[in-house]
């Protein structure tokens, strides 16, 4: 599993901007340009090819990196691409408008990159959609700096502080399914079957926990979400169950809403209310012998 960005180059660019006094939000994307994502993905795939190692590349954002994933798939490497709802719907304009709250890595890109990711999902170059969740509140986002070990609570938030002093990450899990359904299925970019494939089936197959997970079948865990495609609602931090006090999808209108979910047959949430306690998760070890039919057709092993 690889976060594909060239950290050495990012450090160099970041230090150069800081030394030049260029610490505003408009310099964040420039400190982590798309070429560094493409370079790192290609380098990781090269290493994986030489060592015959399966490779999972997380949170793809730049459209050029899709060609890297596709080429190595064609060459027979067991390589898998993941993207996230934020890279399917949001752009760098969010950083320009909201500063630290929209700082994630890789950075949000452009509308053209959003569309390319949807195309990658449809074509099979992108195998999964995940959340890349970080449950920070606003105070923690402004105080984190370049190491998660320095995250703290602030008594006063300075919205104009250095973008390089802000924490990476955002809280996307609760919005993931509605956003992917709205932008993907409702707008005709993908089918509902493809949504299930990239959010349920493929992750379970890639990580060797299929068919216990990733399918509704006899003998599989009863992990089930009931989704009502007729409910119109508005995304808001006020409705979140995590401790984060913001969402970058605030105010987004959605047609379709998850209304009920089961975890191993137990009710987790119904009509927006949690019905279970923490600590009921079970660790599952992935079994490479169960991954004989990975999404790109290559056995992992």
PDB file of C-alpha atoms in Angstrom:
ATOM      1  CA  UNK A   1       0.000   0.000   0.000  1.00  0.00           C
ATOM      2  CA  UNK A   2       1.479   3.313  -1.102  1.00  0.00           C
ATOM      3  CA  UNK A   3       0.649   6.991  -0.680  1.00  0.00           C
ATOM      4  CA  UNK A   4       2.011   8.099  -4.030  1.00  0.00           C
ATOM      5  CA  UNK A   5       3.697  11.481  -3.621  1.00  0.00           C
ATOM      6  CA  UNK A   6       7.395  12.357  -3.678  1.00  0.00           C
ATOM      7  CA  UNK A   7       8.004  13.504  -0.110  1.00  0.00           C
ATOM      8  CA  UNK A   8      11.521  14.786  -0.744  1.00  0.00           C
ATOM      9  CA  UNK A   9      10.324  17.181  -3.421  1.00  0.00           C
ATOM     10  CA  UNK A  10       7.357  18.262  -1.311  1.00  0.00           C
ATOM     11  CA  UNK A  11       9.664  19.063   1.605  1.00  0.00           C
ATOM     12  CA  UNK A  12      11.910  21.069  -0.707  1.00  0.00           C
ATOM     13  CA  UNK A  13       9.047  23.086  -2.164  1.00  0.00           C
ATOM     14  CA  UNK A  14       7.399  23.623   1.211  1.00  0.00           C
ATOM     15  CA  UNK A  15      10.591  24.945   2.787  1.00  0.00           C
ATOM     16  CA  UNK A  16      11.163  27.215  -0.198  1.00  0.00           C
ATOM     17  CA  UNK A  17       7.687  28.728   0.107  1.00  0.00           C
ATOM     18  CA  UNK A  18       8.069  29.205   3.863  1.00  0.00           C
ATOM     19  CA  UNK A  19      11.462  30.878   3.479  1.00  0.00           C
ATOM     20  CA  UNK A  20       9.969  33.202   0.857  1.00  0.00           C
ATOM     21  CA  UNK A  21       7.087  34.093   3.158  1.00  0.00           C
ATOM     22  CA  UNK A  22       4.595  32.456   0.821  1.00  0.00           C
ATOM     23  CA  UNK A  23       2.459  30.642   3.378  1.00  0.00           C
ATOM     24  CA  UNK A  24      -1.041  31.527   2.190  1.00  0.00           C
ATOM     25  CA  UNK A  25      -3.588  28.936   1.140  1.00  0.00           C
ATOM     26  CA  UNK A  26      -2.891  29.674  -2.533  1.00  0.00           C
ATOM     27  CA  UNK A  27       0.543  28.038  -2.195  1.00  0.00           C
ATOM     28  CA  UNK A  28      -0.583  24.693  -0.833  1.00  0.00           C
ATOM     29  CA  UNK A  29      -1.382  22.971  -4.147  1.00  0.00           C
ATOM     30  CA  UNK A  30       1.809  24.420  -5.608  1.00  0.00           C
ATOM     31  CA  UNK A  31       3.819  22.727  -2.849  1.00  0.00           C
ATOM     32  CA  UNK A  32       2.458  19.306  -3.872  1.00  0.00           C
ATOM     33  CA  UNK A  33       2.143  19.450  -7.674  1.00  0.00           C
ATOM     34  CA  UNK A  34       0.554  16.648  -9.641  1.00  0.00           C
ATOM     35  CA  UNK A  35       3.833  15.564 -11.227  1.00  0.00           C
ATOM     36  CA  UNK A  36       4.988  14.327  -7.808  1.00  0.00           C
ATOM     37  CA  UNK A  37       1.994  11.996  -7.584  1.00  0.00           C
ATOM     38  CA  UNK A  38       2.649  10.624 -11.045  1.00  0.00           C
ATOM     39  CA  UNK A  39       6.367  10.136 -10.354  1.00  0.00           C
ATOM     40  CA  UNK A  40       5.765   8.334  -7.069  1.00  0.00           C
ATOM     41  CA  UNK A  41       3.102   6.037  -8.499  1.00  0.00           C
ATOM     42  CA  UNK A  42       5.380   5.076 -11.380  1.00  0.00           C
ATOM     43  CA  UNK A  43       8.308   4.507  -9.009  1.00  0.00           C
ATOM     44  CA  UNK A  44       6.233   2.337  -6.672  1.00  0.00           C
ATOM     45  CA  UNK A  45       4.912   0.314  -9.600  1.00  0.00           C
ATOM     46  CA  UNK A  46       8.468  -0.173 -10.857  1.00  0.00           C
ATOM     47  CA  UNK A  47       9.564  -1.526  -7.475  1.00  0.00           C
ATOM     48  CA  UNK A  48       6.472  -3.751  -7.330  1.00  0.00           C
ATOM     49  CA  UNK A  49       7.242  -5.147 -10.771  1.00  0.00           C
ATOM     50  CA  UNK A  50      10.858  -5.935  -9.900  1.00  0.00           C
ATOM     51  CA  UNK A  51       9.918  -7.581  -6.597  1.00  0.00           C
ATOM     52  CA  UNK A  52       6.733  -9.240  -7.904  1.00  0.00           C
ATOM     53  CA  UNK A  53       4.759  -7.561  -5.132  1.00  0.00           C
ATOM     54  CA  UNK A  54       1.064  -6.611  -5.337  1.00  0.00           C
ATOM     55  CA  UNK A  55       0.563  -2.849  -5.082  1.00  0.00           C
ATOM     56  CA  UNK A  56      -2.390  -0.835  -3.792  1.00  0.00           C
ATOM     57  CA  UNK A  57      -2.130   2.902  -4.539  1.00  0.00           C
ATOM     58  CA  UNK A  58      -4.333   4.965  -2.243  1.00  0.00           C
ATOM     59  CA  UNK A  59      -6.352   8.164  -2.822  1.00  0.00           C
ATOM     60  CA  UNK A  60      -5.583   8.896  -6.472  1.00  0.00           C
ATOM     61  CA  UNK A  61      -6.198  12.544  -7.343  1.00  0.00           C
ATOM     62  CA  UNK A  62      -4.282  13.549 -10.510  1.00  0.00           C
ATOM     63  CA  UNK A  63      -5.684  12.384 -13.833  1.00  0.00           C
ATOM     64  CA  UNK A  64      -2.230  11.589 -15.250  1.00  0.00           C
ATOM     65  CA  UNK A  65      -1.670   8.892 -12.646  1.00  0.00           C
ATOM     66  CA  UNK A  66      -4.487   6.829 -14.163  1.00  0.00           C
ATOM     67  CA  UNK A  67      -2.323   6.152 -17.208  1.00  0.00           C
ATOM     68  CA  UNK A  68       0.387   4.798 -14.905  1.00  0.00           C
ATOM     69  CA  UNK A  69      -2.029   2.415 -13.189  1.00  0.00           C
ATOM     70  CA  UNK A  70      -3.530   1.326 -16.504  1.00  0.00           C
ATOM     71  CA  UNK A  71      -0.157   0.668 -18.131  1.00  0.00           C
ATOM     72  CA  UNK A  72       1.065  -1.553 -15.321  1.00  0.00           C
ATOM     73  CA  UNK A  73      -2.239  -3.422 -15.240  1.00  0.00           C
ATOM     74  CA  UNK A  74      -1.799  -4.129 -18.946  1.00  0.00           C
ATOM     75  CA  UNK A  75       1.731  -5.359 -18.280  1.00  0.00           C
ATOM     76  CA  UNK A  76       0.416  -7.889 -15.763  1.00  0.00           C
ATOM     77  CA  UNK A  77       1.240  -6.283 -12.426  1.00  0.00           C
ATOM     78  CA  UNK A  78      -1.263  -6.849  -9.623  1.00  0.00           C
ATOM     79  CA  UNK A  79      -1.800  -3.128  -9.100  1.00  0.00           C
ATOM     80  CA  UNK A  80      -4.944  -1.540  -7.713  1.00  0.00           C
ATOM     81  CA  UNK A  81      -6.054   2.074  -7.687  1.00  0.00           C
ATOM     82  CA  UNK A  82      -8.187   3.770  -5.051  1.00  0.00           C
ATOM     83  CA  UNK A  83      -9.828   7.178  -5.076  1.00  0.00           C
ATOM     84  CA  UNK A  84     -12.088   9.008  -2.616  1.00  0.00           C
ATOM     85  CA  UNK A  85     -15.293  11.078  -2.713  1.00  0.00           C
ATOM     86  CA  UNK A  86     -13.360  14.301  -2.195  1.00  0.00           C
ATOM     87  CA  UNK A  87     -11.350  13.632  -5.359  1.00  0.00           C
ATOM     88  CA  UNK A  88     -14.554  12.875  -7.239  1.00  0.00           C
ATOM     89  CA  UNK A  89     -16.406  16.063  -6.343  1.00  0.00           C
ATOM     90  CA  UNK A  90     -14.254  18.794  -4.746  1.00  0.00           C
ATOM     91  CA  UNK A  91     -11.542  21.009  -6.249  1.00  0.00           C
ATOM     92  CA  UNK A  92      -8.699  23.251  -5.122  1.00  0.00           C
ATOM     93  CA  UNK A  93     -11.216  26.093  -4.991  1.00  0.00           C
ATOM     94  CA  UNK A  94     -12.247  24.638  -1.623  1.00  0.00           C
ATOM     95  CA  UNK A  95      -8.729  25.290  -0.323  1.00  0.00           C
ATOM     96  CA  UNK A  96      -8.800  28.828  -1.686  1.00  0.00           C
ATOM     97  CA  UNK A  97     -12.185  29.397  -0.038  1.00  0.00           C
ATOM     98  CA  UNK A  98     -11.727  27.518   3.245  1.00  0.00           C
ATOM     99  CA  UNK A  99      -7.988  27.243   3.795  1.00  0.00           C
ATOM    100  CA  UNK A 100      -6.857  24.734   6.411  1.00  0.00           C
ATOM    101  CA  UNK A 101     -10.195  22.932   6.584  1.00  0.00           C
ATOM    102  CA  UNK A 102      -9.749  21.701   3.002  1.00  0.00           C
ATOM    103  CA  UNK A 103      -6.070  20.768   3.313  1.00  0.00           C
ATOM    104  CA  UNK A 104      -5.636  17.117   2.438  1.00  0.00           C
ATOM    105  CA  UNK A 105      -2.900  15.099   0.795  1.00  0.00           C
ATOM    106  CA  UNK A 106      -2.732  14.750  -2.133  1.00  0.00           C
ATOM    107  CA  UNK A 107      -4.312  18.165  -2.636  1.00  0.00           C
ATOM    108  CA  UNK A 108      -7.700  18.650  -4.200  1.00  0.00           C
ATOM    109  CA  UNK A 109      -7.197  19.142  -7.931  1.00  0.00           C
ATOM    110  CA  UNK A 110      -9.439  20.379 -10.763  1.00  0.00           C
ATOM    111  CA  UNK A 111     -12.858  19.562 -12.276  1.00  0.00           C
ATOM    112  CA  UNK A 112     -11.002  17.778 -15.078  1.00  0.00           C
ATOM    113  CA  UNK A 113      -9.356  15.519 -12.516  1.00  0.00           C
ATOM    114  CA  UNK A 114     -12.740  14.796 -10.919  1.00  0.00           C
ATOM    115  CA  UNK A 115     -14.127  13.679 -14.266  1.00  0.00           C
ATOM    116  CA  UNK A 116     -11.047  11.596 -15.004  1.00  0.00           C
ATOM    117  CA  UNK A 117     -11.490   9.713 -11.723  1.00  0.00           C
ATOM    118  CA  UNK A 118     -15.083   8.917 -12.638  1.00  0.00           C
ATOM    119  CA  UNK A 119     -13.843   7.673 -15.989  1.00  0.00           C
ATOM    120  CA  UNK A 120     -11.270   5.537 -14.203  1.00  0.00           C
ATOM    121  CA  UNK A 121     -13.961   3.961 -12.052  1.00  0.00           C
ATOM    122  CA  UNK A 122     -16.137   3.221 -15.062  1.00  0.00           C
ATOM    123  CA  UNK A 123     -13.277   1.694 -17.056  1.00  0.00           C
ATOM    124  CA  UNK A 124     -11.898  -0.379 -14.186  1.00  0.00           C
ATOM    125  CA  UNK A 125      -8.588   1.448 -13.825  1.00  0.00           C
ATOM    126  CA  UNK A 126      -9.783   2.650 -10.418  1.00  0.00           C
ATOM    127  CA  UNK A 127     -10.749  -0.404  -8.381  1.00  0.00           C
ATOM    128  CA  UNK A 128     -12.049   1.059  -5.127  1.00  0.00           C
ATOM    129  CA  UNK A 129     -13.521   4.161  -3.509  1.00  0.00           C
ATOM    130  CA  UNK A 130     -12.526   4.749   0.118  1.00  0.00           C
ATOM    131  CA  UNK A 131     -12.876   7.613   2.595  1.00  0.00           C
ATOM    132  CA  UNK A 132      -9.338   8.446   3.830  1.00  0.00           C
ATOM    133  CA  UNK A 133     -11.051   9.546   7.050  1.00  0.00           C
ATOM    134  CA  UNK A 134      -9.450  11.820   9.650  1.00  0.00           C
ATOM    135  CA  UNK A 135     -11.906  12.952  12.309  1.00  0.00           C
ATOM    136  CA  UNK A 136     -10.333  16.300  13.206  1.00  0.00           C
ATOM    137  CA  UNK A 137     -12.350  19.247  14.451  1.00  0.00           C
ATOM    138  CA  UNK A 138     -11.682  22.794  13.244  1.00  0.00           C
ATOM    139  CA  UNK A 139      -9.264  23.587  16.053  1.00  0.00           C
ATOM    140  CA  UNK A 140      -7.171  20.509  15.323  1.00  0.00           C
ATOM    141  CA  UNK A 141      -7.087  21.273  11.603  1.00  0.00           C
ATOM    142  CA  UNK A 142      -5.522  24.677  12.230  1.00  0.00           C
ATOM    143  CA  UNK A 143      -2.957  23.408  14.741  1.00  0.00           C
ATOM    144  CA  UNK A 144      -1.587  20.149  13.401  1.00  0.00           C
ATOM    145  CA  UNK A 145       1.452  21.253  11.478  1.00  0.00           C
ATOM    146  CA  UNK A 146       3.422  18.800   9.392  1.00  0.00           C
ATOM    147  CA  UNK A 147       3.342  16.015  11.958  1.00  0.00           C
ATOM    148  CA  UNK A 148       0.233  14.427  13.442  1.00  0.00           C
ATOM    149  CA  UNK A 149       2.167  14.170  16.694  1.00  0.00           C
ATOM    150  CA  UNK A 150       1.842  17.940  17.158  1.00  0.00           C
ATOM    151  CA  UNK A 151      -1.943  18.130  16.844  1.00  0.00           C
ATOM    152  CA  UNK A 152      -3.514  20.013  19.729  1.00  0.00           C
ATOM    153  CA  UNK A 153      -6.583  22.060  20.600  1.00  0.00           C
ATOM    154  CA  UNK A 154      -6.428  25.818  20.030  1.00  0.00           C
ATOM    155  CA  UNK A 155      -8.206  28.425  22.133  1.00  0.00           C
ATOM    156  CA  UNK A 156      -8.202  30.817  19.184  1.00  0.00           C
ATOM    157  CA  UNK A 157      -8.349  29.950  15.495  1.00  0.00           C
ATOM    158  CA  UNK A 158      -6.524  32.202  13.055  1.00  0.00           C
ATOM    159  CA  UNK A 159      -8.037  31.524   9.651  1.00  0.00           C
ATOM    160  CA  UNK A 160      -5.124  33.323   7.994  1.00  0.00           C
ATOM    161  CA  UNK A 161      -2.327  31.352   9.640  1.00  0.00           C
ATOM    162  CA  UNK A 162       0.216  29.505   7.507  1.00  0.00           C
ATOM    163  CA  UNK A 163      -1.361  26.770   5.423  1.00  0.00           C
ATOM    164  CA  UNK A 164       1.723  24.705   6.189  1.00  0.00           C
ATOM    165  CA  UNK A 165       0.835  24.740   9.903  1.00  0.00           C
ATOM    166  CA  UNK A 166      -2.489  23.031   9.241  1.00  0.00           C
ATOM    167  CA  UNK A 167      -3.229  19.332   9.705  1.00  0.00           C
ATOM    168  CA  UNK A 168      -3.758  17.016   6.774  1.00  0.00           C
ATOM    169  CA  UNK A 169      -7.042  15.172   6.381  1.00  0.00           C
ATOM    170  CA  UNK A 170     -10.803  15.435   6.605  1.00  0.00           C
ATOM    171  CA  UNK A 171     -13.863  13.546   7.753  1.00  0.00           C
ATOM    172  CA  UNK A 172     -15.466  11.891   4.744  1.00  0.00           C
ATOM    173  CA  UNK A 173     -16.875   8.545   5.891  1.00  0.00           C
ATOM    174  CA  UNK A 174     -20.448   9.575   6.637  1.00  0.00           C
ATOM    175  CA  UNK A 175     -20.756  11.493   3.373  1.00  0.00           C
ATOM    176  CA  UNK A 176     -19.023   8.922   1.171  1.00  0.00           C
ATOM    177  CA  UNK A 177     -21.979   6.793   0.065  1.00  0.00           C
ATOM    178  CA  UNK A 178     -24.426   9.691  -0.497  1.00  0.00           C
ATOM    179  CA  UNK A 179     -21.857  11.711  -2.457  1.00  0.00           C
ATOM    180  CA  UNK A 180     -20.779   8.810  -4.670  1.00  0.00           C
ATOM    181  CA  UNK A 181     -24.416   7.919  -5.305  1.00  0.00           C
ATOM    182  CA  UNK A 182     -25.407  11.519  -6.095  1.00  0.00           C
ATOM    183  CA  UNK A 183     -22.439  12.361  -8.301  1.00  0.00           C
ATOM    184  CA  UNK A 184     -22.042   8.906  -9.791  1.00  0.00           C
ATOM    185  CA  UNK A 185     -25.386   7.135 -10.113  1.00  0.00           C
ATOM    186  CA  UNK A 186     -27.792  10.087 -10.160  1.00  0.00           C
ATOM    187  CA  UNK A 187     -25.698  11.932 -12.734  1.00  0.00           C
ATOM    188  CA  UNK A 188     -25.220   8.884 -14.943  1.00  0.00           C
ATOM    189  CA  UNK A 189     -21.463   8.530 -14.552  1.00  0.00           C
ATOM    190  CA  UNK A 190     -21.642   4.985 -13.158  1.00  0.00           C
ATOM    191  CA  UNK A 191     -24.285   2.350 -12.452  1.00  0.00           C
ATOM    192  CA  UNK A 192     -25.396   1.358  -8.981  1.00  0.00           C
ATOM    193  CA  UNK A 193     -23.806  -2.038  -9.666  1.00  0.00           C
ATOM    194  CA  UNK A 194     -20.455  -0.345 -10.269  1.00  0.00           C
ATOM    195  CA  UNK A 195     -20.884   1.582  -6.990  1.00  0.00           C
ATOM    196  CA  UNK A 196     -21.357  -1.681  -5.101  1.00  0.00           C
ATOM    197  CA  UNK A 197     -18.376  -3.166  -6.912  1.00  0.00           C
ATOM    198  CA  UNK A 198     -15.906  -0.415  -5.987  1.00  0.00           C
ATOM    199  CA  UNK A 199     -17.182   0.204  -2.456  1.00  0.00           C
ATOM    200  CA  UNK A 200     -17.998  -3.338  -1.303  1.00  0.00           C
ATOM    201  CA  UNK A 201     -16.953  -6.226  -3.526  1.00  0.00           C
ATOM    202  CA  UNK A 202     -13.547  -5.126  -4.794  1.00  0.00           C
ATOM    203  CA  UNK A 203     -12.112  -4.052  -1.413  1.00  0.00           C
ATOM    204  CA  UNK A 204     -13.086  -7.404   0.093  1.00  0.00           C
ATOM    205  CA  UNK A 205     -11.485  -9.309  -2.783  1.00  0.00           C
ATOM    206  CA  UNK A 206      -8.304  -7.234  -2.838  1.00  0.00           C
ATOM    207  CA  UNK A 207      -7.696  -7.623   0.892  1.00  0.00           C
ATOM    208  CA  UNK A 208      -8.563 -11.312   1.038  1.00  0.00           C
ATOM    209  CA  UNK A 209     -11.743 -11.202   3.129  1.00  0.00           C
ATOM    210  CA  UNK A 210     -14.177 -12.166   0.353  1.00  0.00           C
ATOM    211  CA  UNK A 211     -16.733 -13.802   0.514  1.00  0.00           C
ATOM    212  CA  UNK A 212     -17.042 -13.246   4.263  1.00  0.00           C
ATOM    213  CA  UNK A 213     -17.286  -9.570   3.333  1.00  0.00           C
ATOM    214  CA  UNK A 214     -18.247  -7.813   0.123  1.00  0.00           C
ATOM    215  CA  UNK A 215     -21.291  -9.876  -0.837  1.00  0.00           C
ATOM    216  CA  UNK A 216     -24.770 -10.767   0.374  1.00  0.00           C
ATOM    217  CA  UNK A 217     -24.608 -14.557   0.307  1.00  0.00           C
ATOM    218  CA  UNK A 218     -25.328 -17.540   2.513  1.00  0.00           C
ATOM    219  CA  UNK A 219     -22.482 -17.793   5.025  1.00  0.00           C
ATOM    220  CA  UNK A 220     -21.304 -14.202   4.554  1.00  0.00           C
ATOM    221  CA  UNK A 221     -21.459 -11.642   7.349  1.00  0.00           C
ATOM    222  CA  UNK A 222     -24.752  -9.748   7.387  1.00  0.00           C
ATOM    223  CA  UNK A 223     -23.178  -6.342   6.759  1.00  0.00           C
ATOM    224  CA  UNK A 224     -26.030  -4.614   4.971  1.00  0.00           C
ATOM    225  CA  UNK A 225     -26.954  -1.015   4.184  1.00  0.00           C
ATOM    226  CA  UNK A 226     -30.494  -0.101   3.167  1.00  0.00           C
ATOM    227  CA  UNK A 227     -30.434   2.911   0.864  1.00  0.00           C
ATOM    228  CA  UNK A 228     -33.545   4.898  -0.043  1.00  0.00           C
ATOM    229  CA  UNK A 229     -32.952   6.576  -3.439  1.00  0.00           C
ATOM    230  CA  UNK A 230     -36.020   8.831  -3.071  1.00  0.00           C
ATOM    231  CA  UNK A 231     -35.037  10.832   0.031  1.00  0.00           C
ATOM    232  CA  UNK A 232     -33.889  14.392  -0.615  1.00  0.00           C
ATOM    233  CA  UNK A 233     -31.559  15.714   2.092  1.00  0.00           C
ATOM    234  CA  UNK A 234     -28.763  18.180   2.759  1.00  0.00           C
ATOM    235  CA  UNK A 235     -25.349  17.189   4.090  1.00  0.00           C
ATOM    236  CA  UNK A 236     -24.344  19.020   7.261  1.00  0.00           C
ATOM    237  CA  UNK A 237     -21.842  18.688  10.085  1.00  0.00           C
ATOM    238  CA  UNK A 238     -24.771  19.022  12.486  1.00  0.00           C
ATOM    239  CA  UNK A 239     -25.921  15.546  11.451  1.00  0.00           C
ATOM    240  CA  UNK A 240     -22.556  13.786  11.801  1.00  0.00           C
ATOM    241  CA  UNK A 241     -21.926  11.121  14.422  1.00  0.00           C
ATOM    242  CA  UNK A 242     -18.171  11.698  14.680  1.00  0.00           C
ATOM    243  CA  UNK A 243     -16.713  14.511  16.777  1.00  0.00           C
ATOM    244  CA  UNK A 244     -15.687  16.619  13.787  1.00  0.00           C
ATOM    245  CA  UNK A 245     -17.501  19.961  13.760  1.00  0.00           C
ATOM    246  CA  UNK A 246     -17.284  20.593  10.022  1.00  0.00           C
ATOM    247  CA  UNK A 247     -17.617  18.903   6.650  1.00  0.00           C
ATOM    248  CA  UNK A 248     -16.380  20.110   3.290  1.00  0.00           C
ATOM    249  CA  UNK A 249     -19.660  18.828   1.841  1.00  0.00           C
ATOM    250  CA  UNK A 250     -21.673  21.265   3.994  1.00  0.00           C
ATOM    251  CA  UNK A 251     -24.903  22.260   2.245  1.00  0.00           C
ATOM    252  CA  UNK A 252     -24.623  19.730  -0.581  1.00  0.00           C
ATOM    253  CA  UNK A 253     -28.041  18.592  -1.790  1.00  0.00           C
ATOM    254  CA  UNK A 254     -28.368  14.827  -2.197  1.00  0.00           C
ATOM    255  CA  UNK A 255     -31.101  12.591  -3.595  1.00  0.00           C
ATOM    256  CA  UNK A 256     -30.709   9.230  -1.874  1.00  0.00           C
ATOM    257  CA  UNK A 257     -29.890   8.370   1.711  1.00  0.00           C
ATOM    258  CA  UNK A 258     -28.716   5.358   3.746  1.00  0.00           C
ATOM    259  CA  UNK A 259     -31.445   4.732   6.327  1.00  0.00           C
ATOM    260  CA  UNK A 260     -30.481   1.458   8.015  1.00  0.00           C
ATOM    261  CA  UNK A 261     -27.337  -0.605   8.453  1.00  0.00           C
ATOM    262  CA  UNK A 262     -26.368  -3.941   9.947  1.00  0.00           C
ATOM    263  CA  UNK A 263     -22.986  -5.120  11.198  1.00  0.00           C
ATOM    264  CA  UNK A 264     -22.856  -8.915  11.357  1.00  0.00           C
ATOM    265  CA  UNK A 265     -26.634  -8.912  11.730  1.00  0.00           C
ATOM    266  CA  UNK A 266     -26.755  -6.289  14.470  1.00  0.00           C
ATOM    267  CA  UNK A 267     -28.431  -2.926  13.909  1.00  0.00           C
ATOM    268  CA  UNK A 268     -25.790  -0.181  13.850  1.00  0.00           C
ATOM    269  CA  UNK A 269     -27.804   2.816  12.732  1.00  0.00           C
ATOM    270  CA  UNK A 270     -31.426   3.444  11.852  1.00  0.00           C
ATOM    271  CA  UNK A 271     -32.940   6.731  10.689  1.00  0.00           C
ATOM    272  CA  UNK A 272     -29.833   8.626  11.746  1.00  0.00           C
ATOM    273  CA  UNK A 273     -29.641   7.180  15.263  1.00  0.00           C
ATOM    274  CA  UNK A 274     -26.876   4.871  16.478  1.00  0.00           C
ATOM    275  CA  UNK A 275     -28.079   1.647  18.102  1.00  0.00           C
ATOM    276  CA  UNK A 276     -24.821  -0.057  18.977  1.00  0.00           C
ATOM    277  CA  UNK A 277     -21.871   0.359  21.304  1.00  0.00           C
ATOM    278  CA  UNK A 278     -18.237   0.900  20.456  1.00  0.00           C
ATOM    279  CA  UNK A 279     -15.819  -1.995  20.605  1.00  0.00           C
ATOM    280  CA  UNK A 280     -17.772  -4.595  18.640  1.00  0.00           C
ATOM    281  CA  UNK A 281     -15.402  -4.705  15.679  1.00  0.00           C
ATOM    282  CA  UNK A 282     -13.552  -7.926  14.915  1.00  0.00           C
ATOM    283  CA  UNK A 283     -10.063  -8.079  13.420  1.00  0.00           C
ATOM    284  CA  UNK A 284      -9.980  -9.973  10.141  1.00  0.00           C
ATOM    285  CA  UNK A 285      -6.717 -11.231   8.695  1.00  0.00           C
ATOM    286  CA  UNK A 286      -6.631 -11.196   4.919  1.00  0.00           C
ATOM    287  CA  UNK A 287      -6.066 -14.547   3.221  1.00  0.00           C
ATOM    288  CA  UNK A 288      -4.141 -14.371  -0.056  1.00  0.00           C
ATOM    289  CA  UNK A 289      -5.625 -17.729  -1.021  1.00  0.00           C
ATOM    290  CA  UNK A 290      -9.044 -16.075  -1.208  1.00  0.00           C
ATOM    291  CA  UNK A 291      -7.967 -13.436  -3.708  1.00  0.00           C
ATOM    292  CA  UNK A 292      -7.870 -15.646  -6.781  1.00  0.00           C
ATOM    293  CA  UNK A 293     -10.208 -13.303  -8.675  1.00  0.00           C
ATOM    294  CA  UNK A 294      -8.958  -9.811  -7.964  1.00  0.00           C
ATOM    295  CA  UNK A 295     -10.656  -6.985  -9.909  1.00  0.00           C
ATOM    296  CA  UNK A 296      -8.001  -6.701 -12.619  1.00  0.00           C
ATOM    297  CA  UNK A 297      -7.934 -10.441 -13.156  1.00  0.00           C
ATOM    298  CA  UNK A 298      -4.549 -11.130 -11.589  1.00  0.00           C
ATOM    299  CA  UNK A 299      -4.017 -13.420  -8.633  1.00  0.00           C
ATOM    300  CA  UNK A 300      -2.459 -11.825  -5.572  1.00  0.00           C
ATOM    301  CA  UNK A 301       0.130 -14.083  -4.036  1.00  0.00           C
TER     302      UNK A 301
END
